[in-house]
Amino acid sequence: MPSHTEENYLKAIYKLAEAEPDTAGVSTNRIAAALDTRAASVTDMLRRLADKGLLAYERYRGVQLTTEGQRVALLTIRKHRLWEVFLVQQLGFNWDEVHEVAEELEHVQSPLLMRRLDAFLGFPALDPHGDPIPAEDGAMRRPAHRLLADLEVGDRGTLAAVKNTTAPFLQYLDKVGLQLGALVEVLDKVGFDNSFEIRINRERTALISAEVSCNLFVTE
Ligand SMILES: [Zn+2]
Protein backbone atom coordinates (compact mmCIF):
# COMPACT_ATOMS: atom_id res chain seq x y z
CA MET A 1 0.00 0.00 0.00
CA PRO A 2 1.52 3.35 -1.00
CA SER A 3 2.32 5.87 1.75
CA HIS A 4 0.86 9.39 1.84
CA THR A 5 4.08 10.82 0.49
CA GLU A 6 4.20 8.29 -2.32
CA GLU A 7 0.63 9.07 -3.30
CA ASN A 8 1.42 12.79 -3.27
CA TYR A 9 4.43 12.27 -5.53
CA LEU A 10 2.50 10.13 -8.01
CA LYS A 11 -0.35 12.64 -8.08
CA ALA A 12 2.03 15.58 -8.61
CA ILE A 13 3.90 13.78 -11.41
CA TYR A 14 0.61 12.84 -13.09
CA LYS A 15 -0.56 16.46 -13.01
CA LEU A 16 2.76 17.83 -14.28
CA ALA A 17 2.76 15.34 -17.17
CA GLU A 18 -0.86 16.21 -17.91
CA ALA A 19 -0.05 19.93 -18.02
CA GLU A 20 2.71 19.35 -20.60
CA PRO A 21 1.67 16.35 -22.67
CA ASP A 22 4.30 17.00 -25.34
CA THR A 23 7.37 16.61 -23.15
CA ALA A 24 8.94 13.16 -22.77
CA GLY A 25 9.32 13.05 -18.99
CA VAL A 26 8.78 15.24 -15.95
CA SER A 27 12.00 16.75 -14.62
CA THR A 28 13.17 16.40 -11.03
CA ASN A 29 13.25 20.19 -10.68
CA ARG A 30 9.63 20.58 -11.67
CA ILE A 31 8.62 17.87 -9.19
CA ALA A 32 10.66 19.58 -6.47
CA ALA A 33 8.99 22.92 -7.22
CA ALA A 34 5.49 21.40 -7.27
CA LEU A 35 6.02 19.64 -3.93
CA ASP A 36 8.07 22.44 -2.42
CA THR A 37 10.99 20.14 -1.56
CA ARG A 38 14.68 19.97 -2.41
CA ALA A 39 15.71 18.19 -5.60
CA ALA A 40 17.93 15.84 -3.55
CA SER A 41 15.01 14.44 -1.54
CA VAL A 42 12.98 14.15 -4.74
CA THR A 43 15.71 12.01 -6.28
CA ASP A 44 15.63 9.63 -3.29
CA MET A 45 11.89 9.26 -3.48
CA LEU A 46 11.95 8.74 -7.25
CA ARG A 47 14.36 5.87 -6.79
CA ARG A 48 12.08 4.30 -4.21
CA LEU A 49 9.05 4.65 -6.49
CA ALA A 50 11.02 3.23 -9.42
CA ASP A 51 12.03 0.22 -7.27
CA LYS A 52 8.35 -0.36 -6.54
CA GLY A 53 7.55 -0.32 -10.25
CA LEU A 54 5.47 2.84 -10.03
CA LEU A 55 7.57 4.96 -12.37
CA ALA A 56 10.45 4.88 -14.81
CA TYR A 57 13.24 7.29 -13.93
CA GLU A 58 16.15 8.18 -16.16
CA ARG A 59 18.50 10.83 -14.94
CA TYR A 60 18.46 13.06 -18.02
CA ARG A 61 15.08 12.21 -19.47
CA GLY A 62 12.95 12.71 -16.41
CA VAL A 63 10.16 10.63 -14.99
CA GLN A 64 7.29 8.70 -16.48
CA LEU A 65 4.62 6.89 -14.51
CA THR A 66 4.12 3.19 -15.20
CA THR A 67 0.60 1.88 -15.69
CA GLU A 68 0.51 0.98 -11.99
CA GLY A 69 1.85 4.41 -11.00
CA GLN A 70 -0.80 6.07 -13.09
CA ARG A 71 -3.48 3.90 -11.50
CA VAL A 72 -2.45 4.99 -8.00
CA ALA A 73 -2.27 8.66 -9.09
CA LEU A 74 -5.75 8.59 -10.62
CA LEU A 75 -7.19 6.79 -7.61
CA THR A 76 -5.75 9.47 -5.32
CA ILE A 77 -7.18 12.21 -7.55
CA ARG A 78 -10.52 10.39 -7.52
CA LYS A 79 -10.60 10.27 -3.74
CA HIS A 80 -9.56 13.93 -3.47
CA ARG A 81 -12.27 15.15 -5.81
CA LEU A 82 -15.05 12.99 -4.36
CA TRP A 83 -14.25 14.27 -0.87
CA GLU A 84 -14.35 17.83 -2.18
CA VAL A 85 -17.86 17.23 -3.57
CA PHE A 86 -18.91 15.74 -0.23
CA LEU A 87 -17.55 18.69 1.75
CA VAL A 88 -19.33 21.25 -0.44
CA GLN A 89 -22.61 19.42 -1.02
CA GLN A 90 -23.13 17.77 2.33
CA LEU A 91 -21.16 19.72 4.91
CA GLY A 92 -21.67 23.25 3.62
CA PHE A 93 -18.05 24.05 2.90
CA ASN A 94 -17.38 26.82 0.40
CA TRP A 95 -15.33 25.89 -2.70
CA ASP A 96 -12.28 27.74 -1.38
CA GLU A 97 -12.26 25.74 1.88
CA VAL A 98 -12.14 22.15 0.64
CA HIS A 99 -8.75 21.59 -0.97
CA GLU A 100 -6.61 21.39 2.17
CA VAL A 101 -9.06 19.06 3.93
CA ALA A 102 -9.28 16.85 0.84
CA GLU A 103 -5.48 16.66 0.78
CA GLU A 104 -5.79 14.74 4.06
CA LEU A 105 -8.88 12.70 3.23
CA GLU A 106 -7.50 11.51 -0.11
CA HIS A 107 -5.15 9.13 1.70
CA VAL A 108 -7.82 7.05 3.42
CA GLN A 109 -7.45 3.52 2.10
CA SER A 110 -10.88 1.98 1.78
CA PRO A 111 -12.22 1.16 -1.67
CA LEU A 112 -15.58 0.30 -0.08
CA LEU A 113 -15.81 3.72 1.58
CA MET A 114 -15.08 5.47 -1.72
CA ARG A 115 -17.60 3.35 -3.63
CA ARG A 116 -20.29 4.15 -1.07
CA LEU A 117 -19.36 7.83 -1.01
CA ASP A 118 -19.55 7.95 -4.82
CA ALA A 119 -23.02 6.34 -4.77
CA PHE A 120 -24.16 8.56 -1.88
CA LEU A 121 -23.21 11.64 -3.91
CA GLY A 122 -25.03 10.31 -7.00
CA PHE A 123 -21.88 9.48 -9.01
CA PRO A 124 -20.78 13.07 -9.67
CA ALA A 125 -18.76 13.71 -12.83
CA LEU A 126 -17.08 16.92 -11.65
CA ASP A 127 -15.60 18.30 -8.45
CA PRO A 128 -16.53 21.75 -7.07
CA HIS A 129 -13.83 23.38 -9.22
CA GLY A 130 -15.12 21.78 -12.43
CA ASP A 131 -12.39 19.14 -12.62
CA PRO A 132 -13.44 15.67 -13.83
CA ILE A 133 -13.55 12.83 -11.30
CA PRO A 134 -11.78 9.68 -12.55
CA ALA A 135 -13.78 6.44 -12.40
CA GLU A 136 -12.55 3.61 -10.19
CA ASP A 137 -10.76 2.07 -13.19
CA GLY A 138 -9.00 5.38 -13.86
CA ALA A 139 -11.14 6.41 -16.84
CA MET A 140 -11.59 10.17 -16.92
CA ARG A 141 -13.70 12.13 -19.34
CA ARG A 142 -12.20 15.56 -19.89
CA PRO A 143 -14.85 18.10 -20.78
CA ALA A 144 -14.17 20.29 -23.84
CA HIS A 145 -13.24 23.70 -22.47
CA ARG A 146 -11.49 26.74 -23.64
CA LEU A 147 -9.77 29.48 -21.76
CA LEU A 148 -11.70 32.67 -21.31
CA ALA A 149 -8.51 34.40 -22.46
CA ASP A 150 -9.06 32.91 -25.93
CA LEU A 151 -12.55 34.38 -26.38
CA GLU A 152 -13.14 37.33 -28.70
CA VAL A 153 -15.34 40.36 -28.20
CA GLY A 154 -18.96 39.27 -28.60
CA ASP A 155 -18.23 35.65 -27.61
CA ARG A 156 -20.07 34.13 -24.68
CA GLY A 157 -19.64 31.01 -22.63
CA THR A 158 -20.59 29.29 -19.41
CA LEU A 159 -17.96 29.20 -16.69
CA ALA A 160 -17.21 25.48 -16.39
CA ALA A 161 -13.96 25.10 -14.43
CA VAL A 162 -11.13 26.98 -12.81
CA LYS A 163 -7.48 26.31 -13.56
CA ASN A 164 -6.25 27.94 -10.37
CA THR A 165 -7.88 26.31 -7.35
CA THR A 166 -6.09 28.23 -4.61
CA ALA A 167 -8.25 29.80 -1.90
CA PRO A 168 -7.30 33.44 -2.71
CA PHE A 169 -8.30 33.01 -6.35
CA LEU A 170 -11.61 31.34 -5.49
CA GLN A 171 -12.33 34.06 -2.93
CA TYR A 172 -11.66 36.65 -5.62
CA LEU A 173 -14.16 34.91 -7.92
CA ASP A 174 -16.76 34.89 -5.15
CA LYS A 175 -16.23 38.61 -4.73
CA VAL A 176 -16.68 39.31 -8.44
CA GLY A 177 -19.69 36.96 -8.53
CA LEU A 178 -18.13 34.43 -10.87
CA GLN A 179 -19.41 30.99 -9.88
CA LEU A 180 -19.37 27.84 -11.99
CA GLY A 181 -22.36 27.93 -14.30
CA ALA A 182 -22.26 31.73 -14.68
CA LEU A 183 -22.89 33.07 -18.19
CA VAL A 184 -19.99 35.23 -19.31
CA GLU A 185 -20.05 37.58 -22.32
CA VAL A 186 -16.97 39.39 -23.55
CA LEU A 187 -17.86 43.08 -23.99
CA ASP A 188 -14.36 44.39 -24.62
CA LYS A 189 -10.75 43.30 -24.69
CA VAL A 190 -8.21 45.90 -23.68
CA GLY A 191 -5.17 45.64 -25.97
CA PHE A 192 -2.94 47.51 -23.57
CA ASP A 193 -2.86 44.84 -20.85
CA ASN A 194 -5.06 42.07 -22.29
CA SER A 195 -7.65 42.60 -19.59
CA PHE A 196 -11.33 41.89 -20.28
CA GLU A 197 -14.58 43.66 -19.73
CA ILE A 198 -17.22 41.00 -19.24
CA ARG A 199 -20.92 40.80 -18.43
CA ILE A 200 -21.91 38.17 -15.88
CA ASN A 201 -25.32 36.48 -16.06
CA ARG A 202 -26.66 39.27 -18.28
CA GLU A 203 -26.71 41.49 -15.18
CA ARG A 204 -23.45 43.07 -14.15
CA THR A 205 -20.26 44.03 -15.86
CA ALA A 206 -16.81 43.41 -14.42
CA LEU A 207 -13.22 44.04 -15.40
CA ILE A 208 -10.92 41.07 -15.11
CA SER A 209 -7.18 40.94 -15.58
CA ALA A 210 -5.34 38.91 -18.22
CA GLU A 211 -4.12 36.57 -15.48
CA VAL A 212 -7.65 35.89 -14.26
CA SER A 213 -8.80 35.24 -17.84
CA CYS A 214 -6.04 32.61 -18.18
CA ASN A 215 -7.39 30.72 -15.18
CA LEU A 216 -11.01 30.32 -16.21
CA PHE A 217 -12.41 27.66 -18.53
CA VAL A 218 -15.67 28.18 -20.39
CA THR A 219 -17.89 25.99 -22.52
CA GLU A 220 -20.11 27.27 -25.30
ZN1 LIG B 1 -8.51 20.06 -4.48
PDB file of C-alpha atoms and ligand atoms in Angstrom:
ATOM      1  CA  MET A   1       0.000   0.000   0.000  1.00  0.00           C
ATOM      2  CA  PRO A   2       1.521   3.351  -1.004  1.00  0.00           C
ATOM      3  CA  SER A   3       2.317   5.866   1.746  1.00  0.00           C
ATOM      4  CA  HIS A   4       0.857   9.389   1.839  1.00  0.00           C
ATOM      5  CA  THR A   5       4.083  10.818   0.488  1.00  0.00           C
ATOM      6  CA  GLU A   6       4.201   8.287  -2.316  1.00  0.00           C
ATOM      7  CA  GLU A   7       0.629   9.073  -3.297  1.00  0.00           C
ATOM      8  CA  ASN A   8       1.422  12.790  -3.270  1.00  0.00           C
ATOM      9  CA  TYR A   9       4.429  12.270  -5.533  1.00  0.00           C
ATOM     10  CA  LEU A  10       2.497  10.132  -8.008  1.00  0.00           C
ATOM     11  CA  LYS A  11      -0.345  12.642  -8.083  1.00  0.00           C
ATOM     12  CA  ALA A  12       2.031  15.578  -8.612  1.00  0.00           C
ATOM     13  CA  ILE A  13       3.897  13.780 -11.413  1.00  0.00           C
ATOM     14  CA  TYR A  14       0.614  12.843 -13.094  1.00  0.00           C
ATOM     15  CA  LYS A  15      -0.561  16.456 -13.015  1.00  0.00           C
ATOM     16  CA  LEU A  16       2.758  17.827 -14.280  1.00  0.00           C
ATOM     17  CA  ALA A  17       2.756  15.338 -17.174  1.00  0.00           C
ATOM     18  CA  GLU A  18      -0.864  16.209 -17.914  1.00  0.00           C
ATOM     19  CA  ALA A  19      -0.053  19.926 -18.022  1.00  0.00           C
ATOM     20  CA  GLU A  20       2.707  19.353 -20.599  1.00  0.00           C
ATOM     21  CA  PRO A  21       1.667  16.351 -22.666  1.00  0.00           C
ATOM     22  CA  ASP A  22       4.303  17.001 -25.342  1.00  0.00           C
ATOM     23  CA  THR A  23       7.372  16.607 -23.150  1.00  0.00           C
ATOM     24  CA  ALA A  24       8.944  13.156 -22.766  1.00  0.00           C
ATOM     25  CA  GLY A  25       9.323  13.049 -18.992  1.00  0.00           C
ATOM     26  CA  VAL A  26       8.776  15.238 -15.954  1.00  0.00           C
ATOM     27  CA  SER A  27      11.999  16.749 -14.618  1.00  0.00           C
ATOM     28  CA  THR A  28      13.169  16.404 -11.026  1.00  0.00           C
ATOM     29  CA  ASN A  29      13.254  20.186 -10.683  1.00  0.00           C
ATOM     30  CA  ARG A  30       9.632  20.577 -11.669  1.00  0.00           C
ATOM     31  CA  ILE A  31       8.622  17.875  -9.195  1.00  0.00           C
ATOM     32  CA  ALA A  32      10.658  19.579  -6.469  1.00  0.00           C
ATOM     33  CA  ALA A  33       8.989  22.917  -7.223  1.00  0.00           C
ATOM     34  CA  ALA A  34       5.488  21.405  -7.274  1.00  0.00           C
ATOM     35  CA  LEU A  35       6.020  19.643  -3.935  1.00  0.00           C
ATOM     36  CA  ASP A  36       8.068  22.443  -2.417  1.00  0.00           C
ATOM     37  CA  THR A  37      10.990  20.137  -1.559  1.00  0.00           C
ATOM     38  CA  ARG A  38      14.675  19.972  -2.414  1.00  0.00           C
ATOM     39  CA  ALA A  39      15.715  18.190  -5.596  1.00  0.00           C
ATOM     40  CA  ALA A  40      17.926  15.838  -3.554  1.00  0.00           C
ATOM     41  CA  SER A  41      15.010  14.445  -1.541  1.00  0.00           C
ATOM     42  CA  VAL A  42      12.980  14.153  -4.740  1.00  0.00           C
ATOM     43  CA  THR A  43      15.706  12.007  -6.282  1.00  0.00           C
ATOM     44  CA  ASP A  44      15.634   9.633  -3.288  1.00  0.00           C
ATOM     45  CA  MET A  45      11.886   9.261  -3.483  1.00  0.00           C
ATOM     46  CA  LEU A  46      11.945   8.741  -7.250  1.00  0.00           C
ATOM     47  CA  ARG A  47      14.365   5.868  -6.786  1.00  0.00           C
ATOM     48  CA  ARG A  48      12.077   4.304  -4.209  1.00  0.00           C
ATOM     49  CA  LEU A  49       9.050   4.648  -6.492  1.00  0.00           C
ATOM     50  CA  ALA A  50      11.017   3.227  -9.416  1.00  0.00           C
ATOM     51  CA  ASP A  51      12.026   0.225  -7.272  1.00  0.00           C
ATOM     52  CA  LYS A  52       8.348  -0.361  -6.538  1.00  0.00           C
ATOM     53  CA  GLY A  53       7.552  -0.321 -10.254  1.00  0.00           C
ATOM     54  CA  LEU A  54       5.467   2.841 -10.029  1.00  0.00           C
ATOM     55  CA  LEU A  55       7.569   4.962 -12.366  1.00  0.00           C
ATOM     56  CA  ALA A  56      10.452   4.883 -14.805  1.00  0.00           C
ATOM     57  CA  TYR A  57      13.237   7.286 -13.932  1.00  0.00           C
ATOM     58  CA  GLU A  58      16.151   8.180 -16.155  1.00  0.00           C
ATOM     59  CA  ARG A  59      18.504  10.835 -14.939  1.00  0.00           C
ATOM     60  CA  TYR A  60      18.464  13.055 -18.018  1.00  0.00           C
ATOM     61  CA  ARG A  61      15.079  12.211 -19.474  1.00  0.00           C
ATOM     62  CA  GLY A  62      12.947  12.706 -16.412  1.00  0.00           C
ATOM     63  CA  VAL A  63      10.159  10.632 -14.989  1.00  0.00           C
ATOM     64  CA  GLN A  64       7.295   8.704 -16.478  1.00  0.00           C
ATOM     65  CA  LEU A  65       4.624   6.893 -14.514  1.00  0.00           C
ATOM     66  CA  THR A  66       4.124   3.193 -15.199  1.00  0.00           C
ATOM     67  CA  THR A  67       0.596   1.875 -15.689  1.00  0.00           C
ATOM     68  CA  GLU A  68       0.509   0.983 -11.988  1.00  0.00           C
ATOM     69  CA  GLY A  69       1.853   4.411 -10.997  1.00  0.00           C
ATOM     70  CA  GLN A  70      -0.799   6.074 -13.090  1.00  0.00           C
ATOM     71  CA  ARG A  71      -3.476   3.898 -11.503  1.00  0.00           C
ATOM     72  CA  VAL A  72      -2.452   4.995  -8.001  1.00  0.00           C
ATOM     73  CA  ALA A  73      -2.267   8.663  -9.092  1.00  0.00           C
ATOM     74  CA  LEU A  74      -5.748   8.593 -10.618  1.00  0.00           C
ATOM     75  CA  LEU A  75      -7.193   6.791  -7.614  1.00  0.00           C
ATOM     76  CA  THR A  76      -5.746   9.467  -5.317  1.00  0.00           C
ATOM     77  CA  ILE A  77      -7.184  12.209  -7.545  1.00  0.00           C
ATOM     78  CA  ARG A  78     -10.524  10.392  -7.522  1.00  0.00           C
ATOM     79  CA  LYS A  79     -10.602  10.273  -3.738  1.00  0.00           C
ATOM     80  CA  HIS A  80      -9.560  13.927  -3.471  1.00  0.00           C
ATOM     81  CA  ARG A  81     -12.275  15.154  -5.806  1.00  0.00           C
ATOM     82  CA  LEU A  82     -15.050  12.988  -4.358  1.00  0.00           C
ATOM     83  CA  TRP A  83     -14.246  14.274  -0.869  1.00  0.00           C
ATOM     84  CA  GLU A  84     -14.349  17.833  -2.179  1.00  0.00           C
ATOM     85  CA  VAL A  85     -17.855  17.230  -3.566  1.00  0.00           C
ATOM     86  CA  PHE A  86     -18.913  15.740  -0.231  1.00  0.00           C
ATOM     87  CA  LEU A  87     -17.546  18.688   1.747  1.00  0.00           C
ATOM     88  CA  VAL A  88     -19.329  21.253  -0.441  1.00  0.00           C
ATOM     89  CA  GLN A  89     -22.613  19.419  -1.018  1.00  0.00           C
ATOM     90  CA  GLN A  90     -23.132  17.767   2.326  1.00  0.00           C
ATOM     91  CA  LEU A  91     -21.163  19.720   4.908  1.00  0.00           C
ATOM     92  CA  GLY A  92     -21.672  23.248   3.620  1.00  0.00           C
ATOM     93  CA  PHE A  93     -18.046  24.052   2.897  1.00  0.00           C
ATOM     94  CA  ASN A  94     -17.381  26.822   0.397  1.00  0.00           C
ATOM     95  CA  TRP A  95     -15.329  25.886  -2.702  1.00  0.00           C
ATOM     96  CA  ASP A  96     -12.280  27.736  -1.378  1.00  0.00           C
ATOM     97  CA  GLU A  97     -12.260  25.739   1.879  1.00  0.00           C
ATOM     98  CA  VAL A  98     -12.141  22.151   0.643  1.00  0.00           C
ATOM     99  CA  HIS A  99      -8.754  21.593  -0.965  1.00  0.00           C
ATOM    100  CA  GLU A 100      -6.611  21.394   2.168  1.00  0.00           C
ATOM    101  CA  VAL A 101      -9.064  19.061   3.925  1.00  0.00           C
ATOM    102  CA  ALA A 102      -9.283  16.852   0.838  1.00  0.00           C
ATOM    103  CA  GLU A 103      -5.482  16.657   0.782  1.00  0.00           C
ATOM    104  CA  GLU A 104      -5.795  14.742   4.058  1.00  0.00           C
ATOM    105  CA  LEU A 105      -8.875  12.705   3.231  1.00  0.00           C
ATOM    106  CA  GLU A 106      -7.500  11.505  -0.113  1.00  0.00           C
ATOM    107  CA  HIS A 107      -5.146   9.131   1.701  1.00  0.00           C
ATOM    108  CA  VAL A 108      -7.818   7.052   3.422  1.00  0.00           C
ATOM    109  CA  GLN A 109      -7.446   3.516   2.103  1.00  0.00           C
ATOM    110  CA  SER A 110     -10.878   1.981   1.780  1.00  0.00           C
ATOM    111  CA  PRO A 111     -12.217   1.157  -1.671  1.00  0.00           C
ATOM    112  CA  LEU A 112     -15.580   0.299  -0.084  1.00  0.00           C
ATOM    113  CA  LEU A 113     -15.815   3.721   1.583  1.00  0.00           C
ATOM    114  CA  MET A 114     -15.083   5.466  -1.723  1.00  0.00           C
ATOM    115  CA  ARG A 115     -17.598   3.350  -3.632  1.00  0.00           C
ATOM    116  CA  ARG A 116     -20.285   4.154  -1.066  1.00  0.00           C
ATOM    117  CA  LEU A 117     -19.358   7.830  -1.006  1.00  0.00           C
ATOM    118  CA  ASP A 118     -19.548   7.951  -4.818  1.00  0.00           C
ATOM    119  CA  ALA A 119     -23.016   6.344  -4.766  1.00  0.00           C
ATOM    120  CA  PHE A 120     -24.159   8.557  -1.885  1.00  0.00           C
ATOM    121  CA  LEU A 121     -23.209  11.635  -3.910  1.00  0.00           C
ATOM    122  CA  GLY A 122     -25.033  10.307  -6.996  1.00  0.00           C
ATOM    123  CA  PHE A 123     -21.875   9.476  -9.006  1.00  0.00           C
ATOM    124  CA  PRO A 124     -20.778  13.072  -9.668  1.00  0.00           C
ATOM    125  CA  ALA A 125     -18.755  13.708 -12.834  1.00  0.00           C
ATOM    126  CA  LEU A 126     -17.080  16.924 -11.653  1.00  0.00           C
ATOM    127  CA  ASP A 127     -15.595  18.299  -8.452  1.00  0.00           C
ATOM    128  CA  PRO A 128     -16.533  21.751  -7.067  1.00  0.00           C
ATOM    129  CA  HIS A 129     -13.834  23.378  -9.224  1.00  0.00           C
ATOM    130  CA  GLY A 130     -15.122  21.779 -12.427  1.00  0.00           C
ATOM    131  CA  ASP A 131     -12.390  19.137 -12.620  1.00  0.00           C
ATOM    132  CA  PRO A 132     -13.436  15.672 -13.832  1.00  0.00           C
ATOM    133  CA  ILE A 133     -13.552  12.828 -11.300  1.00  0.00           C
ATOM    134  CA  PRO A 134     -11.780   9.676 -12.545  1.00  0.00           C
ATOM    135  CA  ALA A 135     -13.775   6.443 -12.397  1.00  0.00           C
ATOM    136  CA  GLU A 136     -12.548   3.609 -10.191  1.00  0.00           C
ATOM    137  CA  ASP A 137     -10.757   2.069 -13.193  1.00  0.00           C
ATOM    138  CA  GLY A 138      -9.004   5.381 -13.865  1.00  0.00           C
ATOM    139  CA  ALA A 139     -11.136   6.407 -16.842  1.00  0.00           C
ATOM    140  CA  MET A 140     -11.591  10.166 -16.920  1.00  0.00           C
ATOM    141  CA  ARG A 141     -13.698  12.129 -19.337  1.00  0.00           C
ATOM    142  CA  ARG A 142     -12.201  15.557 -19.888  1.00  0.00           C
ATOM    143  CA  PRO A 143     -14.849  18.101 -20.783  1.00  0.00           C
ATOM    144  CA  ALA A 144     -14.166  20.288 -23.841  1.00  0.00           C
ATOM    145  CA  HIS A 145     -13.238  23.697 -22.469  1.00  0.00           C
ATOM    146  CA  ARG A 146     -11.490  26.741 -23.640  1.00  0.00           C
ATOM    147  CA  LEU A 147      -9.771  29.480 -21.757  1.00  0.00           C
ATOM    148  CA  LEU A 148     -11.701  32.666 -21.307  1.00  0.00           C
ATOM    149  CA  ALA A 149      -8.507  34.401 -22.463  1.00  0.00           C
ATOM    150  CA  ASP A 150      -9.064  32.914 -25.932  1.00  0.00           C
ATOM    151  CA  LEU A 151     -12.551  34.384 -26.381  1.00  0.00           C
ATOM    152  CA  GLU A 152     -13.140  37.332 -28.699  1.00  0.00           C
ATOM    153  CA  VAL A 153     -15.337  40.361 -28.196  1.00  0.00           C
ATOM    154  CA  GLY A 154     -18.960  39.269 -28.597  1.00  0.00           C
ATOM    155  CA  ASP A 155     -18.227  35.646 -27.607  1.00  0.00           C
ATOM    156  CA  ARG A 156     -20.065  34.134 -24.683  1.00  0.00           C
ATOM    157  CA  GLY A 157     -19.641  31.007 -22.628  1.00  0.00           C
ATOM    158  CA  THR A 158     -20.588  29.287 -19.408  1.00  0.00           C
ATOM    159  CA  LEU A 159     -17.956  29.203 -16.686  1.00  0.00           C
ATOM    160  CA  ALA A 160     -17.207  25.482 -16.390  1.00  0.00           C
ATOM    161  CA  ALA A 161     -13.964  25.096 -14.430  1.00  0.00           C
ATOM    162  CA  VAL A 162     -11.126  26.984 -12.806  1.00  0.00           C
ATOM    163  CA  LYS A 163      -7.481  26.315 -13.559  1.00  0.00           C
ATOM    164  CA  ASN A 164      -6.246  27.941 -10.374  1.00  0.00           C
ATOM    165  CA  THR A 165      -7.879  26.309  -7.354  1.00  0.00           C
ATOM    166  CA  THR A 166      -6.094  28.232  -4.610  1.00  0.00           C
ATOM    167  CA  ALA A 167      -8.251  29.800  -1.903  1.00  0.00           C
ATOM    168  CA  PRO A 168      -7.301  33.437  -2.708  1.00  0.00           C
ATOM    169  CA  PHE A 169      -8.295  33.011  -6.351  1.00  0.00           C
ATOM    170  CA  LEU A 170     -11.611  31.338  -5.487  1.00  0.00           C
ATOM    171  CA  GLN A 171     -12.332  34.060  -2.929  1.00  0.00           C
ATOM    172  CA  TYR A 172     -11.663  36.655  -5.619  1.00  0.00           C
ATOM    173  CA  LEU A 173     -14.158  34.909  -7.925  1.00  0.00           C
ATOM    174  CA  ASP A 174     -16.764  34.892  -5.150  1.00  0.00           C
ATOM    175  CA  LYS A 175     -16.230  38.612  -4.725  1.00  0.00           C
ATOM    176  CA  VAL A 176     -16.676  39.310  -8.444  1.00  0.00           C
ATOM    177  CA  GLY A 177     -19.691  36.965  -8.527  1.00  0.00           C
ATOM    178  CA  LEU A 178     -18.132  34.428 -10.867  1.00  0.00           C
ATOM    179  CA  GLN A 179     -19.411  30.988  -9.884  1.00  0.00           C
ATOM    180  CA  LEU A 180     -19.370  27.841 -11.993  1.00  0.00           C
ATOM    181  CA  GLY A 181     -22.360  27.934 -14.305  1.00  0.00           C
ATOM    182  CA  ALA A 182     -22.257  31.733 -14.684  1.00  0.00           C
ATOM    183  CA  LEU A 183     -22.887  33.068 -18.192  1.00  0.00           C
ATOM    184  CA  VAL A 184     -19.993  35.234 -19.310  1.00  0.00           C
ATOM    185  CA  GLU A 185     -20.046  37.583 -22.321  1.00  0.00           C
ATOM    186  CA  VAL A 186     -16.974  39.390 -23.546  1.00  0.00           C
ATOM    187  CA  LEU A 187     -17.856  43.078 -23.990  1.00  0.00           C
ATOM    188  CA  ASP A 188     -14.363  44.386 -24.618  1.00  0.00           C
ATOM    189  CA  LYS A 189     -10.749  43.300 -24.692  1.00  0.00           C
ATOM    190  CA  VAL A 190      -8.211  45.903 -23.684  1.00  0.00           C
ATOM    191  CA  GLY A 191      -5.173  45.636 -25.970  1.00  0.00           C
ATOM    192  CA  PHE A 192      -2.945  47.511 -23.571  1.00  0.00           C
ATOM    193  CA  ASP A 193      -2.857  44.835 -20.853  1.00  0.00           C
ATOM    194  CA  ASN A 194      -5.065  42.071 -22.289  1.00  0.00           C
ATOM    195  CA  SER A 195      -7.646  42.604 -19.594  1.00  0.00           C
ATOM    196  CA  PHE A 196     -11.325  41.890 -20.283  1.00  0.00           C
ATOM    197  CA  GLU A 197     -14.577  43.663 -19.729  1.00  0.00           C
ATOM    198  CA  ILE A 198     -17.225  41.003 -19.237  1.00  0.00           C
ATOM    199  CA  ARG A 199     -20.917  40.804 -18.434  1.00  0.00           C
ATOM    200  CA  ILE A 200     -21.914  38.173 -15.875  1.00  0.00           C
ATOM    201  CA  ASN A 201     -25.325  36.478 -16.058  1.00  0.00           C
ATOM    202  CA  ARG A 202     -26.657  39.275 -18.284  1.00  0.00           C
ATOM    203  CA  GLU A 203     -26.705  41.493 -15.183  1.00  0.00           C
ATOM    204  CA  ARG A 204     -23.455  43.065 -14.150  1.00  0.00           C
ATOM    205  CA  THR A 205     -20.261  44.026 -15.865  1.00  0.00           C
ATOM    206  CA  ALA A 206     -16.812  43.410 -14.415  1.00  0.00           C
ATOM    207  CA  LEU A 207     -13.223  44.039 -15.399  1.00  0.00           C
ATOM    208  CA  ILE A 208     -10.923  41.066 -15.115  1.00  0.00           C
ATOM    209  CA  SER A 209      -7.178  40.945 -15.575  1.00  0.00           C
ATOM    210  CA  ALA A 210      -5.341  38.906 -18.220  1.00  0.00           C
ATOM    211  CA  GLU A 211      -4.123  36.572 -15.475  1.00  0.00           C
ATOM    212  CA  VAL A 212      -7.648  35.887 -14.256  1.00  0.00           C
ATOM    213  CA  SER A 213      -8.797  35.240 -17.840  1.00  0.00           C
ATOM    214  CA  CYS A 214      -6.037  32.610 -18.183  1.00  0.00           C
ATOM    215  CA  ASN A 215      -7.392  30.723 -15.176  1.00  0.00           C
ATOM    216  CA  LEU A 216     -11.011  30.318 -16.206  1.00  0.00           C
ATOM    217  CA  PHE A 217     -12.415  27.663 -18.526  1.00  0.00           C
ATOM    218  CA  VAL A 218     -15.674  28.183 -20.387  1.00  0.00           C
ATOM    219  CA  THR A 219     -17.894  25.994 -22.524  1.00  0.00           C
ATOM    220  CA  GLU A 220     -20.112  27.267 -25.303  1.00  0.00           C
TER     221      GLU A 220
HETATM  222 ZN    ZN B   1      -8.508  20.057  -4.478  1.00  0.00          ZN
END
